[in-house]
Tab-separated table of C-alpha atoms in Angstrom:
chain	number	residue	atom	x	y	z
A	231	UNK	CA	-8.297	-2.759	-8.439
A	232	UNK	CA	-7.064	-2.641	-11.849
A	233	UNK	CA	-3.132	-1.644	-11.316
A	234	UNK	CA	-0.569	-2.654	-14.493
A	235	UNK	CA	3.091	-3.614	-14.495
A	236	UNK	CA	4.038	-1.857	-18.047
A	237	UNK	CA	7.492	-2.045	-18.224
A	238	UNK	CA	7.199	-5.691	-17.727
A	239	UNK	CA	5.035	-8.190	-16.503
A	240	UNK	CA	6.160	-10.404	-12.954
A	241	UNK	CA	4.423	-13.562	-12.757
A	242	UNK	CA	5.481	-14.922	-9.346
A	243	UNK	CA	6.463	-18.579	-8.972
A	244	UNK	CA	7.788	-21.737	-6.582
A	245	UNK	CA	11.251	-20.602	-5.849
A	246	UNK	CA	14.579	-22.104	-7.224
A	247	UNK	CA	18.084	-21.272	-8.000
A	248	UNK	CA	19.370	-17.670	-8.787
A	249	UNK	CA	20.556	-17.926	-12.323
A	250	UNK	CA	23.732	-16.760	-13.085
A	251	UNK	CA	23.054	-13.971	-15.384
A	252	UNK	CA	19.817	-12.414	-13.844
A	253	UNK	CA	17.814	-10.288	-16.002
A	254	UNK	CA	17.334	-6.410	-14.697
A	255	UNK	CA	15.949	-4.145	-17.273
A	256	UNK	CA	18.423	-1.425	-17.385
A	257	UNK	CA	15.624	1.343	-17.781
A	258	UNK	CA	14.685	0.594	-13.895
A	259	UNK	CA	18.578	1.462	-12.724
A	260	UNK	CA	19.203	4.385	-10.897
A	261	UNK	CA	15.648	6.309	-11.441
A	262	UNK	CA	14.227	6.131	-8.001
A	263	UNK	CA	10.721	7.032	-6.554
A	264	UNK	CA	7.986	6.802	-5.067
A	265	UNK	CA	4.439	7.023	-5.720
A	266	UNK	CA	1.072	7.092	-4.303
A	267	UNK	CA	-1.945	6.393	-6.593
A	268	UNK	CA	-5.713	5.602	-5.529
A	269	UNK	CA	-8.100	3.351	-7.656
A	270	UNK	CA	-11.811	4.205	-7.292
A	271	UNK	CA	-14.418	1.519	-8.880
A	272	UNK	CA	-17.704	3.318	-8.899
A	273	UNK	CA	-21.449	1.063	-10.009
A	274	UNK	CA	-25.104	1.362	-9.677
A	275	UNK	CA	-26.722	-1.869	-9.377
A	276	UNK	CA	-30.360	-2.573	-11.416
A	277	UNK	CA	-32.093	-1.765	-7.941
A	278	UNK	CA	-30.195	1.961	-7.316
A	279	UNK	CA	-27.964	0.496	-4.940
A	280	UNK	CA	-24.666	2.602	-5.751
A	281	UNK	CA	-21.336	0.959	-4.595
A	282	UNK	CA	-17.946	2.754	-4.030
A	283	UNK	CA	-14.492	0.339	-3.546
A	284	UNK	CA	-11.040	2.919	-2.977
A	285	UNK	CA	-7.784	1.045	-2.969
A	286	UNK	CA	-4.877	2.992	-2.096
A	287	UNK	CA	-0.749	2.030	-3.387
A	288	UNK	CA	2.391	3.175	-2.487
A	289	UNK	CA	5.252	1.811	-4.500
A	290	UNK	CA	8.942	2.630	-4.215
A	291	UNK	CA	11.790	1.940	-6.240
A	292	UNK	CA	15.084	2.206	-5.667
A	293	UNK	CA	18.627	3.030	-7.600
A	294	UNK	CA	18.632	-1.043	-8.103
A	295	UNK	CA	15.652	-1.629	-9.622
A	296	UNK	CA	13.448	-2.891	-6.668
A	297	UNK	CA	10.674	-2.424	-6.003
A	298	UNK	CA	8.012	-1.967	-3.205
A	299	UNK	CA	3.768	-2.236	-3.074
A	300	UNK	CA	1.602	-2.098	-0.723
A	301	UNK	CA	-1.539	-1.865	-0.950
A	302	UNK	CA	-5.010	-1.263	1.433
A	303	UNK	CA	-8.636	-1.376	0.182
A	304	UNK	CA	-11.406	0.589	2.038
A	305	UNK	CA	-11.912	-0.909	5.564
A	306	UNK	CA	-7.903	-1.402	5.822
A	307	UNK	CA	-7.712	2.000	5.954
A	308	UNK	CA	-8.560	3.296	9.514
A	309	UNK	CA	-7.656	3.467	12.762
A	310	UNK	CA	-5.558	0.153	12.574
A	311	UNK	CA	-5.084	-0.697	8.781
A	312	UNK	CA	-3.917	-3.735	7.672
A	313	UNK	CA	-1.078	-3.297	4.901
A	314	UNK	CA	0.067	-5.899	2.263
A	315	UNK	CA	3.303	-5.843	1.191
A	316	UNK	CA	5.147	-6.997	-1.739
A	317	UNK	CA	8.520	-6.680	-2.652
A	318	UNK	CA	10.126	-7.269	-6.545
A	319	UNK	CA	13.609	-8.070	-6.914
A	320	UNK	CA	14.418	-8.603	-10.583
A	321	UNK	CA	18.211	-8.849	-9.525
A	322	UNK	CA	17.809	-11.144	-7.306
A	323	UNK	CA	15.086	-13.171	-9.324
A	324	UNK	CA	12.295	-13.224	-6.616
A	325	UNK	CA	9.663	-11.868	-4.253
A	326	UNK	CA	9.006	-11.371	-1.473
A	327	UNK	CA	5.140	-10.527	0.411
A	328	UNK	CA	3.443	-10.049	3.762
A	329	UNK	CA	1.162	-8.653	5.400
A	330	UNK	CA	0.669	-6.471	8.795
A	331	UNK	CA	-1.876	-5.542	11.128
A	332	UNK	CA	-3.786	-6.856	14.297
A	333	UNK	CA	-3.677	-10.702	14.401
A	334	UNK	CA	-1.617	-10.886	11.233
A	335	UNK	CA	0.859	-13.615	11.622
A	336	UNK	CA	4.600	-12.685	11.548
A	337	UNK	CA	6.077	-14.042	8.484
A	338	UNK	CA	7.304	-13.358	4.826
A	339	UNK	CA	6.947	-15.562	1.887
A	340	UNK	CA	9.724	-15.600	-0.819
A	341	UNK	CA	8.925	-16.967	-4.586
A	342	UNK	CA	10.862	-17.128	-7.936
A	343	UNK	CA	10.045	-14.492	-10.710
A	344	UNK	CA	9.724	-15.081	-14.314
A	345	UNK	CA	9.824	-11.665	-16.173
A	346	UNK	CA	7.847	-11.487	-20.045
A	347	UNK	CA	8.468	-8.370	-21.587
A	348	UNK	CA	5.624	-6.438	-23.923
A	349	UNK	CA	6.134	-5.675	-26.823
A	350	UNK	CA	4.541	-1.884	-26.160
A	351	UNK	CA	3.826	-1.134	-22.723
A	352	UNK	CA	0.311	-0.140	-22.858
A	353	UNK	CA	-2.460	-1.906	-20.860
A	354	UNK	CA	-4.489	-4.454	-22.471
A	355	UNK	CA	-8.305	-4.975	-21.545
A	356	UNK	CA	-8.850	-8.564	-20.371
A	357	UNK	CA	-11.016	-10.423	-23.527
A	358	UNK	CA	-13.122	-13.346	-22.400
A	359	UNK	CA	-13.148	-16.704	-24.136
A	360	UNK	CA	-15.890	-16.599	-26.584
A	361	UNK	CA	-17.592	-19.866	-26.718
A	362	UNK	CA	-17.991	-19.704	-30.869
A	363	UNK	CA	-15.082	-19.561	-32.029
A	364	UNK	CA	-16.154	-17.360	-35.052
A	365	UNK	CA	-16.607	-14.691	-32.758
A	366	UNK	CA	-14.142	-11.412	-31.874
A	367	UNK	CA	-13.979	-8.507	-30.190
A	368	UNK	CA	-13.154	-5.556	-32.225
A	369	UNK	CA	-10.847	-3.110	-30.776
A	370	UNK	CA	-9.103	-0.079	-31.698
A	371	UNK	CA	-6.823	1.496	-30.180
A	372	UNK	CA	-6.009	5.610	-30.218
A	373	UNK	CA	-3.383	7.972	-29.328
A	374	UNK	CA	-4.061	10.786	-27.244
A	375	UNK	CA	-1.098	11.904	-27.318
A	376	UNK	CA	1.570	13.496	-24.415
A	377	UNK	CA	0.194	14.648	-21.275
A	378	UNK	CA	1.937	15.750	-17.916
A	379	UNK	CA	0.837	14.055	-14.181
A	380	UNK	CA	2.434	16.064	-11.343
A	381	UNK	CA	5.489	17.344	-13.472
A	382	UNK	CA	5.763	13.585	-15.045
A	383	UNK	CA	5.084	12.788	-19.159
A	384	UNK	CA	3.159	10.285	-20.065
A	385	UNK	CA	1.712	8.841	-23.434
A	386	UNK	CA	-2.132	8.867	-23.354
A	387	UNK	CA	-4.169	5.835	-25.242
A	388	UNK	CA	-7.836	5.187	-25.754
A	389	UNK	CA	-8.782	1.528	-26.226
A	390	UNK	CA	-12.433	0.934	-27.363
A	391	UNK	CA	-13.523	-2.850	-26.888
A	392	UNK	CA	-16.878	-3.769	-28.606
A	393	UNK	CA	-18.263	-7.446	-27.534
A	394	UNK	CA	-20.696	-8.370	-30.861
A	395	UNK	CA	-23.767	-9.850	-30.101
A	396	UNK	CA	-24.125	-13.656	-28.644
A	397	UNK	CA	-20.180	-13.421	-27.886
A	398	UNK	CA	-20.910	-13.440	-23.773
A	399	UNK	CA	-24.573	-13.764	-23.930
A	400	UNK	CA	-25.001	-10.251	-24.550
A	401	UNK	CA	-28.014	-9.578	-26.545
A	402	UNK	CA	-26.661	-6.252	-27.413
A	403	UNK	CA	-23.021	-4.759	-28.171
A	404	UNK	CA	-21.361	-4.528	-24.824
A	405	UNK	CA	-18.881	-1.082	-25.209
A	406	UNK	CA	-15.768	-1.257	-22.938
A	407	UNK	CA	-13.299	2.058	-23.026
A	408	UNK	CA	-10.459	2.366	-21.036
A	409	UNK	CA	-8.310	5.611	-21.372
A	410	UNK	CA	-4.278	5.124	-19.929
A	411	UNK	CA	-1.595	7.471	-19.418
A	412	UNK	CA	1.641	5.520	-19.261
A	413	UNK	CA	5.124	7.082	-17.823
A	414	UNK	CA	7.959	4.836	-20.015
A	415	UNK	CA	10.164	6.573	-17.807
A	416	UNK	CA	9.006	5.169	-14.278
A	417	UNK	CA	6.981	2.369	-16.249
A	418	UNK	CA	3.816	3.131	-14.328
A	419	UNK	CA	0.284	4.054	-15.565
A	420	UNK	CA	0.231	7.508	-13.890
A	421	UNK	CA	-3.648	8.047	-14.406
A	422	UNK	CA	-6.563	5.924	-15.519
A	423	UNK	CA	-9.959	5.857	-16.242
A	424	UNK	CA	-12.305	2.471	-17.858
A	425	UNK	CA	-16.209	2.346	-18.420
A	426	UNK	CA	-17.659	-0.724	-18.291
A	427	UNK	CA	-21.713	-1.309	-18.521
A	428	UNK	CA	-20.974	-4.254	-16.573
A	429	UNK	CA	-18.578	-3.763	-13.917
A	430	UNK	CA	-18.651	0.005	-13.905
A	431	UNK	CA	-16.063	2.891	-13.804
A	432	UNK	CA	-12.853	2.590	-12.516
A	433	UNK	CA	-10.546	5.295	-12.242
A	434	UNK	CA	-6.736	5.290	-10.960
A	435	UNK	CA	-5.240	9.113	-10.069
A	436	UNK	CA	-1.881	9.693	-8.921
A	437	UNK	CA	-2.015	11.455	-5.464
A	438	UNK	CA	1.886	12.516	-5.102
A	439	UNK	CA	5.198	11.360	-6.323
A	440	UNK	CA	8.538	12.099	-5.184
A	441	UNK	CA	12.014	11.123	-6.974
A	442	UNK	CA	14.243	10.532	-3.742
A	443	UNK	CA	15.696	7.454	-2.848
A	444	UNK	CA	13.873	5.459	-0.742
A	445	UNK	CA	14.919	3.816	2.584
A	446	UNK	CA	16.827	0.767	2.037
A	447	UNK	CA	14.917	-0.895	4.787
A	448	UNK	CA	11.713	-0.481	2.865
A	449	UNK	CA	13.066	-3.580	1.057
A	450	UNK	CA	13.649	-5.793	4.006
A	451	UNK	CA	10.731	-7.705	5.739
A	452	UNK	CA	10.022	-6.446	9.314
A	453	UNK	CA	12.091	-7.364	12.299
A	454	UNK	CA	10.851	-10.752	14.119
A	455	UNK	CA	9.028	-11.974	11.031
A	456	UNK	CA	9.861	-15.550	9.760
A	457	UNK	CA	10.935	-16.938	6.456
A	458	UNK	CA	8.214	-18.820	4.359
A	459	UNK	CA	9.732	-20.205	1.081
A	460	UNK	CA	7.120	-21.479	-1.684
A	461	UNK	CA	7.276	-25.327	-2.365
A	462	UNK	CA	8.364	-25.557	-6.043
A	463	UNK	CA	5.808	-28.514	-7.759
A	464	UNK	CA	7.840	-29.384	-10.299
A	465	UNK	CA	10.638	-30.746	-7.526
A	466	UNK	CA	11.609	-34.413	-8.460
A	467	UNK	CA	9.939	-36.833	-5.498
A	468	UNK	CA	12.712	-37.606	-2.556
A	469	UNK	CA	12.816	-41.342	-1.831
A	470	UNK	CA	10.391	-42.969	-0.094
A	471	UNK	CA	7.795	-40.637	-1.111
């Protein structure tokens, strides 16, 4: 599943101390939700084979900011799904993430966050090291303008990658477009569609959205589930070690 972050980007990490002035972008206060979107990667393989992969979100956020995703790829859903869970709080300058379902074991793991703001919001296409160095992609980027998901605005882009020749072995141009609808005002792509020769077609709809405030316990790990805190690396050795 290709799923962005565009109002920023959380990278999670070892845990440490809260700071003392933790960073909240004030465009995520007080403008609740929550949304349900589905991600569908469709591709024919050289023999006819034709393979289908649906992953399913639901994220919440509430009046502080936080946030809630979980997420379930084909099998998972069923008759007993399995569900993974993560939970961003930017006040509180981590996450947290578990999972549930039959023999899943009953604990939450809690990491730092570092937050890197774009400069624009709109998804970038992943670009492959090129092994010479002379060689680029060429990409342009177009505006498709406004468009409306379920009642919601969103700016529409195309982005047209072309891979020259020799740049990943390709003996031919390799043509990637990816079309995005972002929301700034939820900071969500709200619908989504990317050809790839080599991968594909992916496409992300939105399936419902609501503007209530979610429960507060969505934001709390389950009852009976133990805390797992990530090992920060960069810790100075304890004596005798």
């Amino acid at each position: 599943m290709r799923f962005f972050l565009p109002a920023f980007l959380v990278i999670v990490a070892p845990l440490a101390p809260a700071q003392s002035a933790p960073f909240r972008p004030p465009s995520t206060l007080n403008r609740p939700y929550f949304v349900e979107l589905e991600t569908k990667r469709e591709q024919t393989l050289a023999d006819g084979t034709h393979i289908v992969q649906v992953t399913r979100q639901k994220r919440y956020r509430d009046s502080q900011g936080r946030i809630r995703m979980e997420f379930y790829l084909n099998s998972d859903v069923g008759q007993s799904p399995r569900t993974n869970v993560n939970i961003t709080d930017l006040a509180a300058g981590q996450t947290m993430s578990w999972m549930v379902g039959d023999h899943m074991e009953s604990v939450y793991t809690v990491g730092k966050i570092l937050v890197a703001t774009p400069s624009d919001g709109i998804p970038r296409q992943s670009v492959p090291a090129s092994s010479q160095q002379n060689q680029r992609p060429q990409q342009t980027q177009e505006p498709l303008g406004m468009q409306d998901v379920q009642g919601i605005s969103c700016k529409a882009t195309r982005i047209t990658t072309i891979f020259p020749v020799g740049m990943i072995g390709n003996d031919r141009p390799v043509t990637v477009v990816s079309e995005h609808c972002m929301s700034q005002e939820l900071g969500l792509e709200l619908s989504g569609h990317v050809t790839d020769p080599r991968s594909g077609t992916t496409t992300t709809t939105v399936i419902s959205i609501n503007r209530m405030e979610p429960d507060a316990a969505l934001f709390r790990p389950p009852a009976g589930f133990s805390e797992r805190r990530m090992v920060d690396s960069t810790a100075a050795p304890t004596s005798g070690q």
